[in-house]
mmCIF file of C-alpha atoms in Angstrom:
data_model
loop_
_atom_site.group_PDB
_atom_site.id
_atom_site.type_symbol
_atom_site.label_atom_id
_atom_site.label_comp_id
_atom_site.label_asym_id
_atom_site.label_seq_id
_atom_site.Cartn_x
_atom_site.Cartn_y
_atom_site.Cartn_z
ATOM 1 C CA UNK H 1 99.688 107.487 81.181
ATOM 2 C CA UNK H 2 101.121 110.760 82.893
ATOM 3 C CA UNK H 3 101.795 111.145 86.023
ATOM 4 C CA UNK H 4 99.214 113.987 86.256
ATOM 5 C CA UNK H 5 96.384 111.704 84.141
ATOM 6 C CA UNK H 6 97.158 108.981 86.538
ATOM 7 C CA UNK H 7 96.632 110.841 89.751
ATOM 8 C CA UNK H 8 93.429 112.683 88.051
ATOM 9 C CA UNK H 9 92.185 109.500 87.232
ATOM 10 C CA UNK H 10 92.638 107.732 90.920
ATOM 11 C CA UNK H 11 90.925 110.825 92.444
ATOM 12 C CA UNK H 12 87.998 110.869 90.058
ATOM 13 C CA UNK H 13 87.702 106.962 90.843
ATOM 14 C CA UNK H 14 87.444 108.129 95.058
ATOM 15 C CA UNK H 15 84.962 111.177 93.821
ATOM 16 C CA UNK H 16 82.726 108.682 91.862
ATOM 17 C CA UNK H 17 82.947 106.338 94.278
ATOM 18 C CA UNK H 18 80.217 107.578 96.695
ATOM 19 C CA UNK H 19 82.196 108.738 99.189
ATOM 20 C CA UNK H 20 85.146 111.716 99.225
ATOM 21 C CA UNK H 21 88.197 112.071 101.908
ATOM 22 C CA UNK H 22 87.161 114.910 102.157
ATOM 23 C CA UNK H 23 83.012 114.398 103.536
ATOM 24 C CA UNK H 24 84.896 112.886 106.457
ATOM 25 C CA UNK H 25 85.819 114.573 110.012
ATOM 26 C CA UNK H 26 89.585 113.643 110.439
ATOM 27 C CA UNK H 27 90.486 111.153 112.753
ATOM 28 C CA UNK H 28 86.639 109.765 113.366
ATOM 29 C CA UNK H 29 86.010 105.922 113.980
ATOM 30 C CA UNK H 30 83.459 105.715 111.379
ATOM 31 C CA UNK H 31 82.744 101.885 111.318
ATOM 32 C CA UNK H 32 83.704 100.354 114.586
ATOM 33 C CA UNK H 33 86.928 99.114 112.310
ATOM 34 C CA UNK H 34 89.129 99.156 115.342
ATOM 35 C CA UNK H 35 88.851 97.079 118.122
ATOM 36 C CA UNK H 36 91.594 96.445 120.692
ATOM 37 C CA UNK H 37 94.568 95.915 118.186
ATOM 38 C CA UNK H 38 97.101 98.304 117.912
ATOM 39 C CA UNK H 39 100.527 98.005 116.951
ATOM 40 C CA UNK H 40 103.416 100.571 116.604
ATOM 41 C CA UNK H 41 103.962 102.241 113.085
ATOM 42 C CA UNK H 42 107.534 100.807 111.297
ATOM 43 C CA UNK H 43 108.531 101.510 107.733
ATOM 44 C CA UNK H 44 106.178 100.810 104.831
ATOM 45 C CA UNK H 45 107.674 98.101 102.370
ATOM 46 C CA UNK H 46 108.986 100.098 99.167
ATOM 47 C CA UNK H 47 110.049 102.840 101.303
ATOM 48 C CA UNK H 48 112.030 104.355 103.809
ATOM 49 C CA UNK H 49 111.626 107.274 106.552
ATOM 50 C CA UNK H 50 112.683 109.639 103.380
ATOM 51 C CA UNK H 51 110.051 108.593 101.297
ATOM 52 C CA UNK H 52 107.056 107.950 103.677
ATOM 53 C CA UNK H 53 104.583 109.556 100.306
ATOM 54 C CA UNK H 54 106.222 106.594 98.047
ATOM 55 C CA UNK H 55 103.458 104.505 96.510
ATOM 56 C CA UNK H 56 105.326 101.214 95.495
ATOM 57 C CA UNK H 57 104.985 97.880 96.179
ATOM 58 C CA UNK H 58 103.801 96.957 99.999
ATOM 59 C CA UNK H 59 104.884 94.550 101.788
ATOM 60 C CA UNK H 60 108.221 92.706 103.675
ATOM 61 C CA UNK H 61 109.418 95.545 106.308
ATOM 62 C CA UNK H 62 106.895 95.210 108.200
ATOM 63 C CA UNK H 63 105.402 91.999 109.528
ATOM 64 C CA UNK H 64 101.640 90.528 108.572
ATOM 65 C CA UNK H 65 99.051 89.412 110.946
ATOM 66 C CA UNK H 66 96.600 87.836 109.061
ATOM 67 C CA UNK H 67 97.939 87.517 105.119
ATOM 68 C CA UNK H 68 100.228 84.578 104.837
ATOM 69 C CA UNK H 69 100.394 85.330 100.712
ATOM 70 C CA UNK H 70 102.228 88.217 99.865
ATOM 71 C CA UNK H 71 100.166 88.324 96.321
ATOM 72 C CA UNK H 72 97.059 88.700 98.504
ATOM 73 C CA UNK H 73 98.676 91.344 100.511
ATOM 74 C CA UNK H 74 99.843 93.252 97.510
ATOM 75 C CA UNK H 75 96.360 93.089 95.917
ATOM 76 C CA UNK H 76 94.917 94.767 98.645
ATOM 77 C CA UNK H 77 97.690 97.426 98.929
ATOM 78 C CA UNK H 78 96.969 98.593 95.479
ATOM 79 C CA UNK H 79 93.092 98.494 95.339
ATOM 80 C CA UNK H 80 93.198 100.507 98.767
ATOM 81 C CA UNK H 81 95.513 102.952 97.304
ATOM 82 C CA UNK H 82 93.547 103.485 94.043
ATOM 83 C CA UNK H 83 90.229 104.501 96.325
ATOM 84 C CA UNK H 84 93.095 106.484 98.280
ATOM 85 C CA UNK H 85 95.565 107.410 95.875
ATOM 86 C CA UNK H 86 98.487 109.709 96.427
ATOM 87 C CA UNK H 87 98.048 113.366 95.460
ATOM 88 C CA UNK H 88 99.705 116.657 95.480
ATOM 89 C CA UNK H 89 97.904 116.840 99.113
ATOM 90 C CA UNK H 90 99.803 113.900 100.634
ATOM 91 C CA UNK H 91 100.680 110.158 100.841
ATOM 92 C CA UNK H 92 97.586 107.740 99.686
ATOM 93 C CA UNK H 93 96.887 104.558 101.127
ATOM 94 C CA UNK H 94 100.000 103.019 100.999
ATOM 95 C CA UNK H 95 102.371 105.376 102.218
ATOM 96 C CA UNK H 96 100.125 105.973 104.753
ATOM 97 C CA UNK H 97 100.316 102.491 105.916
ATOM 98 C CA UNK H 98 96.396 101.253 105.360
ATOM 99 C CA UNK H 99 97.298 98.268 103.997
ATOM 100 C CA UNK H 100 98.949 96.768 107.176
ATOM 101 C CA UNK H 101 95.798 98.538 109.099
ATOM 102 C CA UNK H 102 93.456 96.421 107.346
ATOM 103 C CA UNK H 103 95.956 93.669 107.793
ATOM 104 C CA UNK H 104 95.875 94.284 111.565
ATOM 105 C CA UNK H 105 92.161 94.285 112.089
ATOM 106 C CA UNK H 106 91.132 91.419 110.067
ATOM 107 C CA UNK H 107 93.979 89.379 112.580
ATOM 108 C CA UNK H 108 91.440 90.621 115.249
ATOM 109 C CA UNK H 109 88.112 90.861 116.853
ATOM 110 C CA UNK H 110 86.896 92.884 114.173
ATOM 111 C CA UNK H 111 88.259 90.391 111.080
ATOM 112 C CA UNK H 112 86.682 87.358 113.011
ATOM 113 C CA UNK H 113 83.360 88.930 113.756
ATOM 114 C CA UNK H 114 84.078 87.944 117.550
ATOM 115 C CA UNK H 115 81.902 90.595 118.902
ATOM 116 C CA UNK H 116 78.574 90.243 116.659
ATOM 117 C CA UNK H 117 75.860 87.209 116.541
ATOM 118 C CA UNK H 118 76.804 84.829 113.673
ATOM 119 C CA UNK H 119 74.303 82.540 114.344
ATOM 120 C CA UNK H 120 72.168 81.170 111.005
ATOM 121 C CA UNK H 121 69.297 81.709 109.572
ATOM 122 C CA UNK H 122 71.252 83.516 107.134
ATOM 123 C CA UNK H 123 68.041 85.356 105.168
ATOM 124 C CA UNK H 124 69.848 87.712 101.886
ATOM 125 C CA UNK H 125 69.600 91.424 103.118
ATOM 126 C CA UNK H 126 68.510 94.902 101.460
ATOM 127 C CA UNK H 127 71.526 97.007 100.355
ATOM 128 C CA UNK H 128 70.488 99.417 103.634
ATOM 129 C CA UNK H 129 70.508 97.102 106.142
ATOM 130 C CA UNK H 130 73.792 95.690 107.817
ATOM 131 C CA UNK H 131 76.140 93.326 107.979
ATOM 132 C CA UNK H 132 74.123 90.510 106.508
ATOM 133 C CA UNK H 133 76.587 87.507 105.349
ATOM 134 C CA UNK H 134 77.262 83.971 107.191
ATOM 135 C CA UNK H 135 80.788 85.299 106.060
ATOM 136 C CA UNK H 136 83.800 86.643 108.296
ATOM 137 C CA UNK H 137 85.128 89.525 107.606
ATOM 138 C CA UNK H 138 88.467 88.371 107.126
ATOM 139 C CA UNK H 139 86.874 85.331 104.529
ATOM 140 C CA UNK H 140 85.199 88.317 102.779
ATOM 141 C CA UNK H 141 88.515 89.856 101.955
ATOM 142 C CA UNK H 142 90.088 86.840 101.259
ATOM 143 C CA UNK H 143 87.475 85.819 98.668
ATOM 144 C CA UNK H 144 87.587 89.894 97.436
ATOM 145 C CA UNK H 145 90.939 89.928 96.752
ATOM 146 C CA UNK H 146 91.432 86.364 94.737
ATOM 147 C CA UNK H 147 88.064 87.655 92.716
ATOM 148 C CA UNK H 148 90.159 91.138 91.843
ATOM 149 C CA UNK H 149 92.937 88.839 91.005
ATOM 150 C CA UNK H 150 90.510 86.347 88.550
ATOM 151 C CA UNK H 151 88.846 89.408 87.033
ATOM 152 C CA UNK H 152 92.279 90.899 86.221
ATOM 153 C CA UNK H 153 93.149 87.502 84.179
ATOM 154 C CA UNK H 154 89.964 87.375 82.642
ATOM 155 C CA UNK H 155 89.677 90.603 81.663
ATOM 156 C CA UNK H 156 93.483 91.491 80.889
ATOM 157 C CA UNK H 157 95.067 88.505 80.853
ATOM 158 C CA UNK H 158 97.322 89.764 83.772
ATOM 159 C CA UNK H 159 97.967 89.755 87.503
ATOM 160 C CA UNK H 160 95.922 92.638 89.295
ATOM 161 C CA UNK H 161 98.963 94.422 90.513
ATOM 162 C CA UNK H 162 100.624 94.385 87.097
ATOM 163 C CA UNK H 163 97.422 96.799 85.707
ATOM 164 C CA UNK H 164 97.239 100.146 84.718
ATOM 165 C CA UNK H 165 95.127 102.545 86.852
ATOM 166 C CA UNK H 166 92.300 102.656 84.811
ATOM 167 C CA UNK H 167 91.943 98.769 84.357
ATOM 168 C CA UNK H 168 92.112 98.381 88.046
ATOM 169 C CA UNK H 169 89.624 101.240 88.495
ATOM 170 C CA UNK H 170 87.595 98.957 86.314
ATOM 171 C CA UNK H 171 87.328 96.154 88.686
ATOM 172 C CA UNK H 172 86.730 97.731 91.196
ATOM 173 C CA UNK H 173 83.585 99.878 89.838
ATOM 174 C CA UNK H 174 82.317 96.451 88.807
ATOM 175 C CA UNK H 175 82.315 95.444 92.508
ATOM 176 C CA UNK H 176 81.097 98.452 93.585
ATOM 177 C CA UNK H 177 78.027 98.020 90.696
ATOM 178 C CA UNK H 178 76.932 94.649 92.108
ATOM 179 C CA UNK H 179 78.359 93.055 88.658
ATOM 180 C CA UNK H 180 80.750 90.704 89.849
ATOM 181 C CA UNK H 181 79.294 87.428 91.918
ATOM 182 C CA UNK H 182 80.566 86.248 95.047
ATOM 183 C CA UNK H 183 79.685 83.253 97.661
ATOM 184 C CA UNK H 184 78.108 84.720 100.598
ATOM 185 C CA UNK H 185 78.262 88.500 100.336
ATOM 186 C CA UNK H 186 77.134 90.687 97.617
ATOM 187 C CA UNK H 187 80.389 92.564 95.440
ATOM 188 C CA UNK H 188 78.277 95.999 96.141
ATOM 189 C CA UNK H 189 78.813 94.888 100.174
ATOM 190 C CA UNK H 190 82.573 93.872 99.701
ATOM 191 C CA UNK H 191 83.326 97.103 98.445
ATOM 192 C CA UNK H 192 81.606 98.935 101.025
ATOM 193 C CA UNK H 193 83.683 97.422 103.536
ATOM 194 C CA UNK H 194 86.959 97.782 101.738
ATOM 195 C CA UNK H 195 86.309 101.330 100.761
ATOM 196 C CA UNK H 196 85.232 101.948 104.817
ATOM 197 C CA UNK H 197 88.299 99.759 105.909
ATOM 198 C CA UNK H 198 90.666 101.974 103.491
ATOM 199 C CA UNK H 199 89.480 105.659 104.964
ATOM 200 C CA UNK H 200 89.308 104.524 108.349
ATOM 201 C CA UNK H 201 93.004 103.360 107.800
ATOM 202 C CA UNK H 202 93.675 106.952 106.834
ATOM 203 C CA UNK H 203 92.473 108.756 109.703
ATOM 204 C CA UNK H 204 92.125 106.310 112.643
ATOM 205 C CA UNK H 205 94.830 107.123 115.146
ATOM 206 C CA UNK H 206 98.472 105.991 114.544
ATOM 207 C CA UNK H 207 98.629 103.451 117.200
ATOM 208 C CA UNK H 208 95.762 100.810 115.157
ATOM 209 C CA UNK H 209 98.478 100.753 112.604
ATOM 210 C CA UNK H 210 97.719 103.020 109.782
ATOM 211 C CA UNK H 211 97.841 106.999 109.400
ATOM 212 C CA UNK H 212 101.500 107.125 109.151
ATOM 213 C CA UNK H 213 103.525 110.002 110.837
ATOM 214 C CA UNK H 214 99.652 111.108 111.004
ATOM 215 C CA UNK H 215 99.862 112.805 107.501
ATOM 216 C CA UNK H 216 96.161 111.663 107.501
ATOM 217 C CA UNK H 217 95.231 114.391 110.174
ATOM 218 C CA UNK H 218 98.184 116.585 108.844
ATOM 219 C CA UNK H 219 96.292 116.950 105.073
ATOM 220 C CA UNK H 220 92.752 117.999 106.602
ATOM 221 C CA UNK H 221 94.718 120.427 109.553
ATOM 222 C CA UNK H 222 93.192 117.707 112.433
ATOM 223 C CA UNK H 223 94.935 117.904 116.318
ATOM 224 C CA UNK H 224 94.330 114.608 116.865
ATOM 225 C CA UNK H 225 94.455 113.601 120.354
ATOM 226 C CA UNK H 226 95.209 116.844 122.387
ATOM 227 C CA UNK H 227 95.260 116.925 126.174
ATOM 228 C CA UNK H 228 94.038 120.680 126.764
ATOM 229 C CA UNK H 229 93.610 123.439 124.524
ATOM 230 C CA UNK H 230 93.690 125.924 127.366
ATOM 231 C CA UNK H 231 96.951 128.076 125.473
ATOM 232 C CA UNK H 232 94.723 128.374 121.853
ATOM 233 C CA UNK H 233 91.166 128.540 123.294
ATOM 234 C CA UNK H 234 90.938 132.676 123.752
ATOM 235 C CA UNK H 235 92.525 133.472 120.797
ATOM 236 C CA UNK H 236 90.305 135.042 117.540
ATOM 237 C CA UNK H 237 93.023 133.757 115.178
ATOM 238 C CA UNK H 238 93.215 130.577 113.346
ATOM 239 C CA UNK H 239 95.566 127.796 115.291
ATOM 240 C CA UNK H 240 97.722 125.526 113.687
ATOM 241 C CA UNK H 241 98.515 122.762 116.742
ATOM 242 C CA UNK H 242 100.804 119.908 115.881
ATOM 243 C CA UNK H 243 98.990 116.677 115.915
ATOM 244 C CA UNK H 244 99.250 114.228 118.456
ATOM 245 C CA UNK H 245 98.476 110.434 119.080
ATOM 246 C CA UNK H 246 96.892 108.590 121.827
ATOM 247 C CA UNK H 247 100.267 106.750 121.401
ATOM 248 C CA UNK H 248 101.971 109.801 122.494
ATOM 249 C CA UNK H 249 103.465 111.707 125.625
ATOM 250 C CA UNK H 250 101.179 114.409 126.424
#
C-alpha cells in the first residue's frame, strides 16, 4: 500500500466514521474528557523534537499513568491514530501525543468514573442515552483494547499493531457496527468513547497531555488561550495570532 492509498484510506475511515476533525470547533472540551489531570508535554516515543509529525511506534519516552502493558498501550496508539491519522495537514494522533492523553485521563477522575453515580440497578440503555455500563471507563478500554487484539488473531492471525491499515480499519468498523460482543458495554458505545477520547486528545489544551506543540489548534488556525485581543480586534483583515496555552506566560 502507498503512502498516498494509506493516508486516503485512514481519512476515509475518520469521514465514515460519523464524525470529521473538521465538524469540530478547535480546542472545545467536547465530552467532559478532562478533569483535573494535566501533565507537561515531553517527547513522543518513536520520535524526537525534529520529527514531532512521525507516526511510529508509541511508547517508552514518556512515562504511563494507567497502562502497565506496553502491548496495550501500543494498541491504543495505533487505533487512535487510524481515526486520527497523519495527513498532508499535520501530525495524527500519535505525533500529537493522544495516546498518552487518553493514558492520562483514564489514571484519573475521569478513567475511574469518580465523579458520576455508579450505583446498580444496571438496566441495558438505548444507543441515545448516556453512559449506561456498571463498567469504568478505564475497564472499558482495557477490555477494548485486548478485544482489538483477539479480533486481530482471529481474523489475521496476527498482533493488532502488526496490521495493515485497512485490516485495522476493519476492526474497528466492526466495533463501531455493534458486531463485536463485549461484557458490560456495547462495541457501538466503546467506540464512541474512544473515537471522543481520540479528538478531544487533539484539540484539548496542551497542558491535559495531548495536542502537541498545539499543531491541533495550528491545522484549523485556533488562538487557543489568548489573554486580550485588544491589538487585532479593529482590524477588517484576517489575523493570524500564534496560539497559546493555559500552560503558558501570557
Amino acid at each position: 500500500m502507498s503512502k498516498k492509498e494509506k493516508n486516503f484510506s485512514r481519512r476515509d475511515f475518520l469521514k465514515t466514521s460519523g464524525i470529521a476533525a473538521g465538524a469540530l470547533v478547535g480546542g472545545g472540551i467536547i465530552g467532559g474528557l478532562i478533569a483535573s489531570n494535566t501533565g507537561t508535554q515531553n517527547a513522543l516515543p518513536g520520535t524526537s523534537p525534529a520529527t514531532d509529525g512521525e507516526a511510529g511506534s508509541a511508547g517508552g519516552a514518556r512515562g504511563l499513568m494507567f497502562f502497565k502493558n506496553d502491548a496495550e498501550f501500543q494498541i491504543l496508539a495505533q487505533a487512535t491514530e487510524r481515526i486520527f491519522p497523519e495527513d498532508d495537514l499535520g501530525p495524527g494522533a500519535i505525533g500529537l501525543g493522544v495516546p498518552y492523553y487518553i493514558d492520562q485521563q483514564l489514571a484519573g477522575a475521569y478513567g475511574e468514573n469518580s465523579k458520576e453515580y455508579m450505583q446498580g440497578p444496571f438496566l441495558e440503555g438505548e444507543s441515545t442515552q448516556g453512559y449506561q455500563s456498571r463498567l469504568r471507563r478505564n475497564e472499558m478500554f482495557r477490555q477494548g483494547l485486548q478485544i482489538m487484539q483477539q479480533e486481530a488473531q482471529k481474523r489475521f492471525n496476527a498482533n493488532f499493531v502488526d496490521l495493515e491499515g485497512g485490516q485495522m480499519d476493519e476492526i474497528l468498523t466492526a466495533f463501531q457496527e455493534d458486531e463485536i460482543q463485549m461484557k458490560g458495554v456495547s462495541a457501538l458505545f466503546f467506540f464512541r468513547i474512544l473515537r471522543s477520547a481520540t479528538l478531544e486528545g487533539a484539540y484539548s489544551d496542551p497542558i491535559y497531555g495531548g495536542n502537541r506543540n498545539m499543531e491541533g489548534w495550528r491545522m484549523k488556525g485556533f488562538p487557543g488561550h489568548q489573554s486580550a485581543y485588544i491589538n487585532q480586534i479593529e482590524s477588517e483583515e484576517f489575523q493570524e495570532i500564534e496560539p497559546q496555552s493555559l500552560g503558558m506566560k501570557h
